[in-house]
Amino acid sequence: MTMISVGIVGATGYTGVELLRLLAAHPQAKVTVVTSRAEAGRQVAELFPNLRGHYDMAYSEPDVETLAACNVVFFATPHAAAMHMVPELIARNTRVVDLSADFRLQDVALWEKWYNVEHSCPDLIPQAVYGLPEQNRAKIKTAQLVAVAGCYPTSVQLALKPLLEAGIIETSGIIADCKSGVSGAGRGAKVGSLFCEAGDNFMAYGVAGHRHLPEIEQGLSCMAGADVKLTFVPHLTPMIRGIHSTIYAQLTEEADLQSVFESCYADEPFVDVMPEGVFPQTRSVRGSNTCRLSVIRPQGGNTVVIMAVEDNLVKGASGQAIQCMNLMLGLDESTGLNLPALLP
Amino acid sequence: MTMISVGIVGATGYTGVELLRLLAAHPQAKVTVVTSRAEAGRQVAELFPNLRGHYDMAYSEPDVETLAACNVVFFATPHAAAMHMVPELIARNTRVVDLSADFRLQDVALWEKWYNVEHSCPDLIPQAVYGLPEQNRAKIKTAQLVAVAGCYPTSVQLALKPLLEAGIIETSGIIADCKSGVSGAGRGAKVGSLFCEAGDNFMAYGVAGHRHLPEIEQGLSCMAGADVKLTFVPHLTPMIRGIHSTIYAQLTEEADLQSVFESCYADEPFVDVMPEGVFPQTRSVRGSNTCRLSVIRPQGGNTVVIMAVEDNLVKGASGQAIQCMNLMLGLDESTGLNLPALLP
Amino acid sequence: MTMISVGIVGATGYTGVELLRLLAAHPQAKVTVVTSRAEAGRQVAELFPNLRGHYDMAYSEPDVETLAACNVVFFATPHAAAMHMVPELIARNTRVVDLSADFRLQDVALWEKWYNVEHSCPDLIPQAVYGLPEQNRAKIKTAQLVAVAGCYPTSVQLALKPLLEAGIIETSGIIADCKSGVSGAGRGAKVGSLFCEAGDNFMAYGVAGHRHLPEIEQGLSCMAGADVKLTFVPHLTPMIRGIHSTIYAQLTEEADLQSVFESCYADEPFVDVMPEGVFPQTRSVRGSNTCRLSVIRPQGGNTVVIMAVEDNLVKGASGQAIQCMNLMLGLDESTGLNLPALLP
Amino acid sequence: MTMISVGIVGATGYTGVELLRLLAAHPQAKVTVVTSRAEAGRQVAELFPNLRGHYDMAYSEPDVETLAACNVVFFATPHAAAMHMVPELIARNTRVVDLSADFRLQDVALWEKWYNVEHSCPDLIPQAVYGLPEQNRAKIKTAQLVAVAGCYPTSVQLALKPLLEAGIIETSGIIADCKSGVSGAGRGAKVGSLFCEAGDNFMAYGVAGHRHLPEIEQGLSCMAGADVKLTFVPHLTPMIRGIHSTIYAQLTEEADLQSVFESCYADEPFVDVMPEGVFPQTRSVRGSNTCRLSVIRPQGGNTVVIMAVEDNLVKGASGQAIQCMNLMLGLDESTGLNLPALLP
């Protein structure tokens, strides 16, 4: 069994340390390069003491040659960073898994509007495959560049996919009321992310417009084969990990919703449809790559409610990235990702 | 200045201790009786150490004569308890403020269906005034029996009142996605309320049907002058106090939403409309009787989003009960309730 | 009743907002100036939404003339800031209550060693009164400059005062194992104070030497009339407010410890000795100015254990500062500080 | 590779679900029986949704024959339960790993005094090996009955072992100030463990005497070859998992403390001595079997301070139990236990 050599660019944030944690348990991959301009020279385990004994390596300055020598390179960078280095790696035939937003939107103008920066390599966008395996498994297997789906978008898309594909809900008027743990805001030192600000508090944010909205609409439209518009309201909830999305849509015809969901996801290793009447809890996926879903039609009305939970750092980021890597490299899709969540 | 004598029935739960905390700062009320069958004989401050130095009194067995001698009696009991004692107090002309659900629904059959028990004094229900001062101020002033609005219902009704009264939203298809801190589940020893179960976790519950649904629909219908139906999904969020309700409705005509809200609540001491574009946080009302609201129309679409925060134990229960008491007894409505929230 | 006019310098941190919260409930004081270089021009309630409706005022640039016109000026600044402005206010006969460390240590050299900066007005230090009312009540009444005791030092000194004054413990080998909520680290944007770093985590810090050590030793030595040395280990615990100090000392003679504590604090409005065998909880003082103490001698051995809890932002900072102000201005010491803690 | 068949008695609490979580990742063990009188017939994954997809098995009534057929049986029961069933399993040559306290104390009278119940099989106690691999590795390898060390005792013993074996501290006057997450109190529905009681709160408990005290003293005395007495004060801190023990002892001679610790634990797979001056955080071991230690001598005095962190459910219970199982069955000691902690 050959080991896959892995490079990680920008591994000082939460998705970076989560890649390192998960890859430490991956039997066929080995991290060989970890880059960070800010922390170059410093031991990885000094920054993240949970990795002591698992990684004896230091951050290095990002260097294209070194990275290109890896079988696969993950970008765990803020947006508008990967796009400057990815072209050189693609040119050298290195596979790239980008956890940032740089290659998620196929419409460059839309991307530039929402991210407020000019895209530096728009010509690469068409070949980027959107990294949601449940939707794009075949394409991911042959992709050289994967743009891993965002955290909120993953939960909302997996929640609506069965209904949109069955064509039994209105494609307008959908509401996604999403709640995220604070790690979604990253490891940056911001007042709003302080324990004494985000703790014991609940609030909405980005109600006027959040960057994940166009990504979600692109994905849902693709599933529906028609334009889908939704109202998306993200909230911050005082927990470290986890996203809970509660989604409301209008049914257009009668259907056995539980069956629709169960048959849609019967063969998916990381989507779990809960038994009828049981609702998912974020802690049931803490640290795991599973997305759990429930569907219900309260009071027998026309409004269908779907609940989706995931760990925003795993299925919403680093776990899904590794799932994509497994597919790209011909490994079993679940390799290294089959551990139960940490509960309590 | 005469002091109002206050009795509290069932003051061993969180709404009970909150009544005691707030009344300790009330300049014109004095708690003279606190009853509890389970804790009779025990000092109040032994159970709730925050009250040491503020209350030197013990719980007593509930006794009608003693309670009837109070100017006002609060019931901080589970549902289906107050209804057994209230008639005797009403007969003796004692004013009653019931924090439980026993007199909230005017439709007895509906109440009996949702609470699954026969109502013991249905004849008293018509004279009970629903304790939401922003809606029923005049009636509360002359009421002998007030049924304080529930925690979720208060936030949802205050959020929708301006729009329903202005007649600018559809009265069907409304969605209330509500999130509550764990104190809403009470002080009972239940596995689901344990720190290790409810902590670091987010989940929906009661999606199929929650007892606050008919209460909310009754209140909204009253505001709209027409039947209002909504989808209500409550969630549990890992914080102690606070409710955040995110409400979605469909606009039927153009309007300056910010003005609609500001003029509706211009004279309300405990409803605060946030500046346009600023969203409320639950911690901004922790321990205070204020409900803060924001209204927004994301992307300029037809869906209006209203956000409402309150402290479920204050404006959602004990603070609102005292606000009602102030009105019933001819005091300034804000007496004893004017303190800022605890932040951080 | 004349209102005392209050100025606050640097009111953008947690002790600043806590001063504002507490003074909003003070019947004889009114905040007239709030300064902040960084936030000048911005409304106070914009930064701290819990103050909406309570303060309609903006931060201004610090200005000596304006501040000197106040009856009392609080400094809620980081260390080494107050010392630059205090002399001018003292010269103008304005009373000053400094919540920072600038005037706490009588030994200038020691201060300069621990704070690693030259003191700009060492000549003022001798007239500064250490702001621990239980120890220095008489001096505070006539002081023009009060250096409010630090958060850890308040709890440790109040815990040991009865034993040191009774002369029944060894003055060496004392251990103070202290645990603080995260608000003790301030509102600065630091990675270590993030929700995802400080949450669900417990750690010691500053074990090699913390700036509160010399302050504690100075205070204890004063109580003992002899040099006291202790080992002080502060820890960070995942809660917002509260300090719990567990203190270990060696008894030198037999004594009824419960009586020693109760008689020492019999007349203190803000020190509460718990009944024998009952231990204090930080939440019992959340938002209140009370320090609660327990004393016990486990297994009847020679080691005495004292537990002390306080709200680090109230009795450990802003509440104690107001207590000092009340004393300095001839008001009842408890004015505005008599509210029960928020529980739950 | 044959799979070891594992039975678990009483797997409805937190140590039980943690055994199931860890064993799901163990390549050489398979859980074949899970018993619970209260939950017999119910699916394991219904109670613990993190196990969905990992266990398709139901709880059964405890039955000696079925359990005796396993290679090893874990007891994750409250105290005074295992002792009634263990003798029958021992008689049938089944290996037993008891996570409860029933066989931890070699002095039966002492056990009966602290646990306030008569021991039902005192004759088995002498053959029970105390399950702390760092102390008893050889004996565990050949044991049929292992009494896994308790959570607090593991951290305190590992912290003091290097110093006691080196003979460089006083064996009296040791202080162990320990802080535990709330999961240490178990999954029982108790008011004190509620989110709204244990959350945002810090308190000491069991100061007069905690059942882990005699266990710790027995272990330390064994290490020292002399009677060791200590003062042990446990505290509850608002986090789910984790113990942080801060230990104070008096040095009797000069030594390079860092070297003493590093050489003591050089070959231990699950004890990690932090670099000098770096202190351990509980989150660095969340979900992992590692105990991290720091040692320091503040201000160069005679008091040595040792800090130890562990996950109370892993190294403090279920992880250590599996470590013992690995030793008893001749597997590599680390099998199934080598995953990094979950951070953040």
JSON list of C-alpha atoms in Angstrom, two decimals, chain A residues 94-155:
[
{"chain": "A", "resi": 94, "resn": "THR", "atom": "CA", "xyz": [-0.90, 18.05, -8.73]},
{"chain": "A", "resi": 95, "resn": "ARG", "atom": "CA", "xyz": [-4.41, 17.38, -7.52]},
{"chain": "A", "resi": 96, "resn": "VAL", "atom": "CA", "xyz": [-5.94, 20.23, -5.57]},
{"chain": "A", "resi": 97, "resn": "VAL", "atom": "CA", "xyz": [-8.71, 20.18, -2.99]},
{"chain": "A", "resi": 98, "resn": "ASP", "atom": "CA", "xyz": [-9.69, 23.75, -2.15]},
{"chain": "A", "resi": 99, "resn": "LEU", "atom": "CA", "xyz": [-11.68, 24.22, 1.06]},
{"chain": "A", "resi": 100, "resn": "SER", "atom": "CA", "xyz": [-12.07, 27.94, 0.40]},
{"chain": "A", "resi": 101, "resn": "ALA", "atom": "CA", "xyz": [-14.70, 29.59, -1.78]},
{"chain": "A", "resi": 102, "resn": "ASP", "atom": "CA", "xyz": [-12.44, 30.45, -4.71]},
{"chain": "A", "resi": 103, "resn": "PHE", "atom": "CA", "xyz": [-13.73, 27.89, -7.19]},
{"chain": "A", "resi": 104, "resn": "ARG", "atom": "CA", "xyz": [-17.22, 27.18, -5.90]},
{"chain": "A", "resi": 105, "resn": "LEU", "atom": "CA", "xyz": [-19.24, 29.54, -8.10]},
{"chain": "A", "resi": 106, "resn": "GLN", "atom": "CA", "xyz": [-19.29, 28.83, -11.80]},
{"chain": "A", "resi": 107, "resn": "ASP", "atom": "CA", "xyz": [-20.49, 32.37, -12.52]},
{"chain": "A", "resi": 108, "resn": "VAL", "atom": "CA", "xyz": [-17.34, 34.49, -12.16]},
{"chain": "A", "resi": 109, "resn": "ALA", "atom": "CA", "xyz": [-19.22, 37.77, -12.11]},
{"chain": "A", "resi": 110, "resn": "LEU", "atom": "CA", "xyz": [-21.41, 36.54, -9.31]},
{"chain": "A", "resi": 111, "resn": "TRP", "atom": "CA", "xyz": [-18.34, 35.41, -7.37]},
{"chain": "A", "resi": 112, "resn": "GLU", "atom": "CA", "xyz": [-16.64, 38.75, -7.85]},
{"chain": "A", "resi": 113, "resn": "LYS", "atom": "CA", "xyz": [-19.74, 40.59, -6.71]},
{"chain": "A", "resi": 114, "resn": "TRP", "atom": "CA", "xyz": [-20.13, 38.60, -3.48]},
{"chain": "A", "resi": 115, "resn": "TYR", "atom": "CA", "xyz": [-16.43, 38.35, -2.64]},
{"chain": "A", "resi": 116, "resn": "ASN", "atom": "CA", "xyz": [-15.64, 41.86, -3.78]},
{"chain": "A", "resi": 117, "resn": "VAL", "atom": "CA", "xyz": [-12.36, 41.00, -5.45]},
{"chain": "A", "resi": 118, "resn": "GLU", "atom": "CA", "xyz": [-11.29, 40.19, -8.98]},
{"chain": "A", "resi": 119, "resn": "HIS", "atom": "CA", "xyz": [-10.78, 36.50, -9.64]},
{"chain": "A", "resi": 120, "resn": "SER", "atom": "CA", "xyz": [-7.19, 35.87, -10.67]},
{"chain": "A", "resi": 121, "resn": "CYS", "atom": "CA", "xyz": [-7.75, 32.70, -12.73]},
{"chain": "A", "resi": 122, "resn": "PRO", "atom": "CA", "xyz": [-11.31, 32.64, -14.06]},
{"chain": "A", "resi": 123, "resn": "ASP", "atom": "CA", "xyz": [-10.26, 30.23, -16.81]},
{"chain": "A", "resi": 124, "resn": "LEU", "atom": "CA", "xyz": [-9.73, 27.48, -14.22]},
{"chain": "A", "resi": 125, "resn": "ILE", "atom": "CA", "xyz": [-13.24, 27.75, -12.84]},
{"chain": "A", "resi": 126, "resn": "PRO", "atom": "CA", "xyz": [-14.97, 25.63, -15.51]},
{"chain": "A", "resi": 127, "resn": "GLN", "atom": "CA", "xyz": [-12.79, 22.64, -14.71]},
{"chain": "A", "resi": 128, "resn": "ALA", "atom": "CA", "xyz": [-13.30, 22.90, -10.96]},
{"chain": "A", "resi": 129, "resn": "VAL", "atom": "CA", "xyz": [-15.72, 20.26, -9.68]},
{"chain": "A", "resi": 130, "resn": "TYR", "atom": "CA", "xyz": [-18.01, 21.25, -6.83]},
{"chain": "A", "resi": 131, "resn": "GLY", "atom": "CA", "xyz": [-17.06, 19.01, -3.94]},
{"chain": "A", "resi": 132, "resn": "LEU", "atom": "CA", "xyz": [-20.34, 17.56, -2.74]},
{"chain": "A", "resi": 133, "resn": "PRO", "atom": "CA", "xyz": [-19.89, 13.81, -3.27]},
{"chain": "A", "resi": 134, "resn": "GLU", "atom": "CA", "xyz": [-23.59, 12.98, -2.90]},
{"chain": "A", "resi": 135, "resn": "GLN", "atom": "CA", "xyz": [-24.22, 15.19, -5.92]},
{"chain": "A", "resi": 136, "resn": "ASN", "atom": "CA", "xyz": [-21.03, 14.98, -7.95]},
{"chain": "A", "resi": 137, "resn": "ARG", "atom": "CA", "xyz": [-19.40, 11.66, -7.10]},
{"chain": "A", "resi": 138, "resn": "ALA", "atom": "CA", "xyz": [-18.50, 10.66, -10.64]},
{"chain": "A", "resi": 139, "resn": "LYS", "atom": "CA", "xyz": [-17.04, 14.02, -11.56]},
{"chain": "A", "resi": 140, "resn": "ILE", "atom": "CA", "xyz": [-15.00, 14.22, -8.38]},
{"chain": "A", "resi": 141, "resn": "LYS", "atom": "CA", "xyz": [-13.38, 10.87, -9.17]},
{"chain": "A", "resi": 142, "resn": "THR", "atom": "CA", "xyz": [-11.78, 12.31, -12.27]},
{"chain": "A", "resi": 143, "resn": "ALA", "atom": "CA", "xyz": [-11.30, 15.87, -11.15]},
{"chain": "A", "resi": 144, "resn": "GLN", "atom": "CA", "xyz": [-7.95, 17.52, -10.75]},
{"chain": "A", "resi": 145, "resn": "LEU", "atom": "CA", "xyz": [-9.40, 20.51, -8.91]},
{"chain": "A", "resi": 146, "resn": "VAL", "atom": "CA", "xyz": [-12.22, 20.16, -6.39]},
{"chain": "A", "resi": 147, "resn": "ALA", "atom": "CA", "xyz": [-13.93, 23.10, -4.74]},
{"chain": "A", "resi": 148, "resn": "VAL", "atom": "CA", "xyz": [-15.23, 21.61, -1.51]},
{"chain": "A", "resi": 149, "resn": "ALA", "atom": "CA", "xyz": [-18.79, 22.67, -0.70]},
{"chain": "A", "resi": 150, "resn": "GLY", "atom": "CA", "xyz": [-19.18, 25.22, 2.09]},
{"chain": "A", "resi": 151, "resn": "CYS", "atom": "CA", "xyz": [-20.50, 24.37, 5.53]},
{"chain": "A", "resi": 152, "resn": "TYR", "atom": "CA", "xyz": [-23.99, 25.87, 5.34]},
{"chain": "A", "resi": 153, "resn": "PRO", "atom": "CA", "xyz": [-24.37, 24.90, 1.67]},
{"chain": "A", "resi": 154, "resn": "THR", "atom": "CA", "xyz": [-23.63, 21.26, 2.39]},
{"chain": "A", "resi": 155, "resn": "SER", "atom": "CA", "xyz": [-26.38, 20.96, 4.98]}
]
